[in-house]
Amino acid sequence: MKLCDMSIYELSEMLDKKEVSSVEISKDVLSRISKVKDICGGYLTVLDENVILDKAKEADSRISDNKRKSKIDGIPYALKDNMCTKGIATTCASKILENFIPPYDCTVYEHLSNAGGVLVGKCDMDEFAMGSTTENSALGCTKNPWDVNKVAGGSSGGSAAVVSSGQAIFALGSDTGGSIRLPSSFCGVSGIKPTYSAVSRYGLVAFASSLDQIGPITKDARDAAIILDEIVRYDNKDSTSVMVMADYYKNLTGNIKGMKIGIDMAHYDGLNAEVKDAVFTALDDYKALGCEIVDLSFSHNDIALSAYYIISSAEASSNLARFDGVKYGMRIQGGDIIDTYVKTRSEGFGSEVKRRIMLGTFVLSSGYYDAYYKKALKARSVIKNNYDEAFKKCDIVISPTAVSGAFERGRKTQSPTEIYLSDIYTVTANIAGIPAMSIPCGFTKEGMPIGLQIAANSYCEQTILNAAFAYQNSTNFHKQQPNLVKEAK
Ligand code: GLN
């Protein structure tokens, strides 16, 4: 296997034993990028080769002095392009921020840099993280490495695609309604959205502040634990940050005997048969590992998606008010200040972003506030209460991550509501603030990966990681590789 296709865990062991150097790993990643970037995309910015190799050399000299800082010291990785990086373009895949170079670093980048991670580049995404396919990117074109005629999922489609195609060993994505989990499911990788408040949002360009969370996209659950150990930290620069005492990697046991798994059979009504079969087979595997299945019946299945699109758009309409042609990025000068705002925003934002701003402004406007926004907040309480009750009966809730495998590019772009339906299984975790992960659990007949979603109560990431780790120890879906990777060797 090529170095760029290995896990953090494997490479870390090899680095510790001095069997490989960070420079060798980084060069292998760069060579993979040059082979596949025109085929499947994934990046908006790849850093200069010398900048990358200098960081790798620094890691190598620490390693030769036996001063390796962490398991990710010397490991090449990527960030979604909505995370601020000082001196490196941070565009949110939007024309309005095309030339924006942040003057500061987001907290997660600081943590990964301090741990010795080697940043390779910034990943493509749906503009301002609004979308489920990465087709809303104004600056890139990312395709699914398993089939380049299909979407990579979104909005962190670039992050999932680069990990799945060996263009980075791991990546960070952000998840407001499923944006880490959906592309992870479509690209056959493992992605976890942590509990709201567990990872600092400082320096993450805000979409919907009460829902946004940053999390890792990796090849497996063990790597996810390694990354969470670096980024789950209290941060006084994020007023919602919480101190979490955890040691995820060390506490990965792989023993889940007696774990109670909640399932809601309503999730399977009318579901695509391939996805249903894959999830049910996974449930059988869990039973074989000693787990017990508990029936749940959520009362929120019909209201969750509407509540999500109302709350997230309302918050987005407020958060995106700052992009006015005065403070950041692009400016189209008008006759007066209002004209400048209008021209800049009309030109700078793509159609999905405008749709969300209009929807959000509408649901917050007087006369409609009670009918939409307030009602959505009530739905939010119902969803949170439902999960609180569910976790009295079970340790994790399992469902599909998505209603299908990845679909053709361009197929749904004409129908925003059809695309919104892709998020049906993922949005409730954000609304309730709980952690949830997607791991590969099978393939469709067309050979596209299928994702299994595992959710747990707030701050129970360890339970999810253990459940995912145990499953991955007894299956090998997460080890399969797209043809594009096999051919690139
Ligand atoms: N697909 C959802 C949306 O378009 C979720 C996006 C996200 O999680 N950033 O809003």
Short mmCIF file of N, CA and C in Angstrom, two decimals, residues 146 159-161 163-165 180-181 183-191 217-220 438-440 449 451 472 478:
data_model
loop_
_atom_site.label_atom_id
_atom_site.label_comp_id
_atom_site.label_asym_id
_atom_site.label_seq_id
_atom_site.Cartn_x
_atom_site.Cartn_y
_atom_site.Cartn_z
N TRP A 146 -14.99 7.57 -6.01
CA TRP A 146 -15.46 6.23 -6.36
C TRP A 146 -16.09 6.20 -7.74
N SER A 159 -13.13 17.79 1.65
CA SER A 159 -12.42 17.12 2.75
C SER A 159 -12.58 15.60 2.65
N ALA A 160 -13.80 15.14 2.36
CA ALA A 160 -14.04 13.69 2.26
C ALA A 160 -13.33 13.13 1.03
N ALA A 161 -13.39 13.87 -0.09
CA ALA A 161 -12.78 13.37 -1.33
C ALA A 161 -11.26 13.26 -1.21
N VAL A 163 -9.47 12.71 1.47
CA VAL A 163 -9.09 11.59 2.34
C VAL A 163 -9.32 10.27 1.60
N SER A 164 -10.44 10.18 0.92
CA SER A 164 -10.76 8.94 0.23
C SER A 164 -9.81 8.66 -0.94
N SER A 165 -9.22 9.72 -1.51
CA SER A 165 -8.35 9.52 -2.67
C SER A 165 -6.86 9.63 -2.34
N ILE A 180 -20.30 16.83 7.63
CA ILE A 180 -19.16 15.91 7.76
C ILE A 180 -19.63 14.51 7.40
N ARG A 181 -20.82 14.14 7.90
CA ARG A 181 -21.29 12.76 7.80
C ARG A 181 -21.75 12.39 6.39
N PRO A 183 -20.88 13.61 3.25
CA PRO A 183 -19.78 13.32 2.32
C PRO A 183 -18.94 12.13 2.77
N SER A 184 -18.82 11.90 4.07
CA SER A 184 -18.06 10.72 4.53
C SER A 184 -18.77 9.47 4.06
N SER A 185 -20.10 9.47 4.17
CA SER A 185 -20.88 8.34 3.71
C SER A 185 -20.72 8.13 2.20
N PHE A 186 -20.82 9.20 1.44
CA PHE A 186 -20.73 9.10 -0.03
C PHE A 186 -19.33 8.70 -0.50
N CYS A 187 -18.29 9.10 0.26
CA CYS A 187 -16.92 8.83 -0.19
C CYS A 187 -16.27 7.65 0.53
N GLY A 188 -17.04 6.94 1.37
CA GLY A 188 -16.51 5.73 2.00
C GLY A 188 -15.45 5.97 3.07
N VAL A 189 -15.56 7.08 3.80
CA VAL A 189 -14.61 7.35 4.89
C VAL A 189 -15.39 7.55 6.19
N SER A 190 -14.65 7.77 7.29
CA SER A 190 -15.29 7.89 8.60
C SER A 190 -15.26 9.35 9.04
N GLY A 191 -16.42 9.88 9.43
CA GLY A 191 -16.47 11.29 9.83
C GLY A 191 -17.34 11.48 11.04
N ILE A 217 -12.45 14.00 9.47
CA ILE A 217 -12.79 13.00 8.45
C ILE A 217 -11.52 12.16 8.26
N THR A 218 -11.65 10.86 8.52
CA THR A 218 -10.47 9.99 8.58
C THR A 218 -10.77 8.67 7.87
N LYS A 219 -9.76 7.80 7.85
CA LYS A 219 -9.98 6.50 7.20
C LYS A 219 -10.71 5.54 8.12
N ASP A 220 -10.58 5.75 9.44
CA ASP A 220 -11.28 4.85 10.36
C ASP A 220 -11.51 5.51 11.72
N SER A 438 -20.46 8.94 10.90
CA SER A 438 -20.79 8.06 9.77
C SER A 438 -19.59 7.17 9.49
N ILE A 439 -19.85 5.86 9.38
CA ILE A 439 -18.78 4.93 9.00
C ILE A 439 -19.28 4.06 7.83
N PRO A 440 -18.36 3.58 6.99
CA PRO A 440 -18.80 2.77 5.85
C PRO A 440 -19.36 1.43 6.32
N PRO A 449 -20.16 3.62 -1.88
CA PRO A 449 -20.19 3.33 -0.44
C PRO A 449 -21.52 3.72 0.21
N GLY A 451 -23.22 4.58 4.11
CA GLY A 451 -22.78 4.99 5.45
C GLY A 451 -23.76 4.58 6.54
N GLN A 472 -15.43 -1.89 12.97
CA GLN A 472 -14.36 -1.89 11.97
C GLN A 472 -13.34 -2.99 12.23
N HIS A 478 -14.26 -0.23 5.52
CA HIS A 478 -13.45 1.00 5.61
C HIS A 478 -12.08 0.84 4.95
#
